[in-house]
Amino acid sequence: MVDRKNHARYQVREQIALAKHASPMRFPHLRSQNVLITISFNDPQVIEWQIKMIARNVSGAIQVVADNSTNLAARDAIRDICSAAGVAFAAVPANPWTRRELDGGKSHGYALNWAWRNIVLANRPSMIGFLDHDIFPTATTNPFRMLDRAAVAGLVRKAPDERWYLWPGFAFFNLGRLPTDRLNFGRDWLDGFDTGGLNWHCLYRALGNEDLCAADYERTAVAAEVAMDEALFERIDGWLHESRFTTDIDMAPARRQQLLDLKRRSILHTLMALPA
């Protein structure tokens, strides 16, 4: 009963904050286009890499960065990177879970919901894709091809009872095929679902198998001497995901930072080794 009350309280706080910070962003160039929205967070370096890789490897898509940073210096740096690259930037307002690392999933869900309401619904693109900031297209690709015959596409997370949701770091939606535009990217921990899980109730349970295109997925080692349960990379439809939160947040801080630094160096080496 306590869990249900806490879960209901979380959703009420979310809706109050979203209503308080409603501020539709007008980006006329997004209308009827294929749009990628990256939720950035305190890491200008990965945003700079991602913007360059998308410009090089993803054609026919417009990128927008919705910044959920808690560090103002990082937010300013990300804004400058976007400005220099000609990428639209939107600052996500502070939310009730700002600055609480253990509530990072709630903060991410808030940023997604804010972007859905104030960017997607305000500008009505044809197709939309949500990306984590540390996922990179390492070869020429068109992720929107997955929506040629589907309403939604991306990395699928499943429950044992056939319920499922799209991980919102690589999730794509064909707005013309959705039965509703009232989505909720919040966490649903009562059902064992992380960020994006509440969309099961809003959207996914109304879809058939033919409405979903699941992205290819594999896990890869960070280094030969690092166990997969300590840290790993992900390959999603060919995109390389640094995957910070597959490095256990409860790990000893020194060991976790060591692994995160190793992953960052490996990502940089991989991206720099790609053909020009």
C-alpha positions as CSV (number, residue, x, y, z in Angstrom):
1,M,0.0,0.0,0.0
2,V,2.9,2.4,0.9
3,D,4.5,1.7,-2.5
4,R,1.2,2.5,-4.3
5,K,0.8,5.7,-2.4
6,N,4.4,6.8,-3.1
7,H,3.9,5.9,-6.8
8,A,0.7,8.0,-7.0
9,R,2.5,10.9,-5.1
10,Y,5.3,10.7,-7.6
11,Q,3.0,11.0,-10.6
12,V,1.0,13.9,-9.0
13,R,4.3,15.8,-8.4
14,E,5.3,15.2,-12.0
15,Q,2.1,16.5,-13.4
16,I,2.1,19.6,-11.2
17,A,5.7,20.4,-12.2
18,L,4.9,19.9,-15.9
19,A,1.9,22.1,-15.7
20,K,3.9,24.8,-13.9
21,H,6.7,24.7,-16.4
22,A,4.6,24.4,-19.6
23,S,6.4,26.5,-22.2
24,P,5.8,25.4,-25.8
25,M,9.0,25.9,-27.9
26,R,8.3,27.0,-31.5
27,F,10.6,25.4,-34.0
28,P,8.8,25.7,-37.3
29,H,11.4,23.8,-39.2
30,L,10.5,20.6,-37.3
31,R,6.9,20.4,-38.6
32,S,6.3,17.2,-40.7
33,Q,10.0,16.3,-40.4
34,N,11.9,13.3,-38.9
35,V,13.3,14.7,-35.6
36,L,15.8,13.3,-33.1
37,I,15.6,14.7,-29.6
38,T,18.6,14.1,-27.3
39,I,18.1,14.5,-23.6
40,S,21.5,15.9,-22.5
41,F,22.8,15.9,-18.9
42,N,25.9,17.6,-17.6
43,D,28.3,16.2,-20.3
44,P,29.2,18.6,-23.1
45,Q,31.8,16.2,-24.5
46,V,29.4,13.4,-25.5
47,I,26.9,16.0,-27.0
48,E,29.7,17.4,-29.2
49,W,30.6,13.9,-30.3
50,Q,27.0,12.9,-30.9
51,I,26.1,16.0,-32.9
52,K,29.1,15.4,-35.2
53,M,28.3,11.7,-35.7
54,I,24.6,12.3,-36.4
55,A,25.5,15.0,-38.9
56,R,27.9,12.6,-40.6
57,N,25.9,9.4,-40.5
58,V,22.2,10.1,-40.2
59,S,20.6,11.8,-43.2
60,G,17.1,13.2,-43.5
61,A,16.8,13.9,-39.7
62,I,16.8,17.1,-37.7
63,Q,18.4,17.0,-34.2
64,V,17.2,19.0,-31.2
65,V,19.0,18.9,-27.8
66,A,16.8,19.2,-24.7
67,D,19.1,19.9,-21.9
68,N,18.4,18.5,-18.4
69,S,21.7,19.5,-16.9
70,T,22.0,20.5,-13.2
71,N,25.4,22.1,-13.7
72,L,24.9,25.6,-15.2
73,A,28.4,25.6,-16.7
74,A,27.7,22.4,-18.5
75,R,24.4,23.8,-19.7
76,D,26.1,26.9,-21.1
77,A,28.7,24.7,-22.8
78,I,26.1,22.5,-24.4
79,R,24.1,25.5,-25.6
80,D,27.3,26.9,-27.2
81,I,28.0,23.5,-28.9
82,C,24.5,23.4,-30.3
83,S,24.7,27.0,-31.5
84,A,28.0,26.4,-33.3
85,A,26.6,23.3,-35.0
86,G,23.2,24.9,-35.9
87,V,21.3,22.5,-33.7
88,A,18.2,23.7,-31.9
89,F,18.6,23.8,-28.1
90,A,15.9,23.8,-25.4
91,A,16.6,24.1,-21.6
92,V,14.5,21.8,-19.6
93,P,13.2,23.5,-16.4
94,A,14.3,22.2,-13.1
95,N,12.2,19.3,-11.7
96,P,11.4,17.9,-8.3
97,W,14.2,15.3,-8.7
98,T,17.0,17.6,-9.8
99,R,20.4,17.0,-8.1
100,R,19.4,13.6,-6.7
101,E,21.4,10.9,-8.5
102,L,19.4,8.0,-7.2
103,D,16.3,9.7,-8.7
104,G,18.0,10.1,-12.1
105,G,15.4,7.9,-13.8
106,K,12.6,10.2,-12.5
107,S,14.4,13.3,-13.6
108,H,15.0,11.7,-17.0
109,G,11.4,10.8,-17.3
110,Y,10.4,14.4,-16.5
111,A,12.7,15.8,-19.2
112,L,11.2,13.4,-21.7
113,N,7.6,14.3,-20.8
114,W,8.5,18.0,-20.9
115,A,10.1,17.6,-24.3
116,W,7.1,15.6,-25.6
117,R,4.6,18.2,-24.5
118,N,6.6,21.4,-25.3
119,I,8.7,20.3,-28.4
120,V,6.9,17.4,-30.0
121,L,3.3,18.3,-29.6
122,A,4.1,22.0,-30.1
123,N,5.7,21.4,-33.5
124,R,4.1,18.2,-34.8
125,P,7.0,16.5,-36.6
126,S,6.2,13.4,-38.7
127,M,8.4,11.0,-36.8
128,I,10.3,11.5,-33.5
129,G,13.2,9.6,-31.9
130,F,14.4,10.1,-28.4
131,L,18.1,9.5,-27.7
132,D,20.4,9.3,-24.7
133,H,23.2,11.7,-25.0
134,D,25.9,9.0,-25.0
135,I,24.8,7.0,-27.9
136,F,26.5,7.3,-31.3
137,P,25.8,6.2,-34.9
138,T,29.1,4.8,-35.9
139,A,28.1,4.0,-39.5
140,T,25.7,5.5,-42.0
141,T,22.1,4.7,-40.9
142,N,18.5,5.7,-41.0
143,P,16.8,4.7,-37.7
144,F,13.5,6.0,-39.0
145,R,13.4,3.1,-41.5
146,M,12.2,1.0,-38.6
147,L,8.9,3.0,-38.7
148,D,8.2,2.2,-42.4
149,R,5.7,-0.4,-41.3
150,A,5.4,0.3,-37.5
151,A,4.0,2.8,-35.1
152,V,6.9,2.5,-32.6
153,A,10.4,1.2,-32.7
154,G,13.5,0.9,-30.6
155,L,15.1,-1.0,-27.8
156,V,12.4,-3.2,-26.2
157,R,12.3,-4.0,-22.4
158,K,10.0,-6.9,-21.5
159,A,8.3,-8.2,-18.4
160,P,7.7,-12.0,-17.9
161,D,3.9,-11.5,-18.5
162,E,4.4,-10.1,-22.1
163,R,4.2,-6.4,-21.0
164,W,6.9,-4.3,-22.6
165,Y,8.1,-0.7,-23.1
166,L,10.7,1.1,-25.2
167,W,13.9,2.2,-23.4
168,P,13.7,6.0,-24.1
169,G,17.4,6.4,-24.9
170,F,16.6,4.8,-28.3
171,A,12.8,5.1,-28.9
172,F,11.0,6.1,-32.1
173,F,7.4,7.1,-32.8
174,N,5.4,7.6,-36.0
175,L,3.0,10.3,-34.8
176,G,0.6,9.6,-37.7
177,R,0.1,6.0,-36.5
178,L,-0.1,6.5,-32.7
179,P,-3.6,5.9,-31.2
180,T,-2.9,8.6,-28.7
181,D,-0.5,11.5,-28.1
182,R,-1.0,11.5,-24.4
183,L,2.3,9.7,-23.5
184,N,4.0,9.4,-20.1
185,F,7.7,8.5,-20.0
186,G,7.8,8.2,-16.2
187,R,9.0,5.3,-14.2
188,D,6.6,2.5,-13.3
189,W,8.4,0.7,-10.5
190,L,5.2,-1.0,-9.3
191,D,5.4,-3.1,-12.5
192,G,9.2,-3.3,-12.4
193,F,9.6,-0.8,-15.3
194,D,12.2,2.0,-15.4
195,T,12.0,5.3,-17.2
196,G,9.5,5.1,-20.1
197,G,7.5,2.3,-18.4
198,L,4.3,4.2,-17.8
199,N,3.8,4.3,-21.6
200,W,2.7,0.7,-21.3
201,H,-0.6,1.9,-19.9
202,C,-0.8,5.0,-22.1
203,L,0.2,3.4,-25.5
204,Y,2.0,0.1,-25.8
205,R,-0.8,-2.2,-24.5
206,A,-3.0,-0.8,-27.3
207,L,-0.6,-1.9,-30.0
208,G,-0.3,-5.2,-31.9
209,N,2.9,-7.0,-32.8
210,E,2.7,-5.4,-36.3
211,D,2.9,-2.0,-34.7
212,L,6.3,-2.6,-33.1
213,C,9.8,-2.9,-34.7
214,A,12.3,-4.0,-32.2
215,A,15.9,-2.8,-32.7
216,D,18.8,-5.3,-32.8
217,Y,20.7,-5.4,-29.5
218,E,23.9,-6.8,-28.2
219,R,26.2,-6.2,-25.2
220,T,29.9,-5.9,-25.6
221,A,32.8,-5.9,-23.1
222,V,34.6,-2.8,-22.1
223,A,37.9,-4.6,-21.9
224,A,39.1,-8.2,-21.6
225,E,39.8,-7.8,-17.9
226,V,36.5,-6.2,-17.0
227,A,33.5,-8.5,-16.2
228,M,30.3,-7.8,-18.0
229,D,28.4,-7.5,-14.8
230,E,30.7,-4.6,-13.7
231,A,30.5,-2.5,-16.9
232,L,29.6,-2.9,-20.6
233,F,28.8,-1.2,-23.8
234,E,25.6,-1.7,-25.8
235,R,25.1,-1.9,-29.5
236,I,21.6,-0.9,-30.5
237,D,20.7,-1.0,-34.2
238,G,24.4,-0.5,-34.8
239,W,24.6,2.6,-32.6
240,L,27.3,2.5,-29.8
241,H,26.0,3.3,-26.3
242,E,28.5,4.2,-23.6
243,S,25.8,3.2,-21.1
244,R,26.9,4.9,-17.9
245,F,24.2,3.3,-15.8
246,T,25.3,-0.3,-16.7
247,T,28.2,0.6,-14.4
248,D,26.6,-0.1,-11.0
249,I,25.8,3.1,-9.1
250,D,26.2,1.2,-5.8
251,M,29.8,0.1,-6.7
252,A,32.7,1.4,-4.6
253,P,33.1,5.0,-5.9
254,A,36.8,4.7,-6.8
255,R,36.2,1.5,-8.8
256,R,33.1,3.0,-10.5
257,Q,35.1,6.1,-11.6
258,Q,37.9,3.9,-12.8
259,L,35.5,2.0,-15.0
260,L,33.7,5.1,-16.3
261,D,37.1,6.6,-17.2
262,L,38.0,3.4,-19.1
263,K,34.7,3.4,-21.0
264,R,35.2,7.1,-21.9
265,R,38.7,6.5,-23.3
266,S,37.5,3.5,-25.2
267,I,34.6,5.4,-26.8
268,L,36.9,8.2,-27.8
269,H,39.4,5.7,-29.3
270,T,36.5,4.0,-31.2
271,L,35.1,7.3,-32.6
272,M,38.5,8.7,-33.6
273,A,39.4,5.5,-35.4
274,L,36.3,5.7,-37.7
275,P,36.9,6.6,-41.3
276,A,36.7,10.4,-42.0
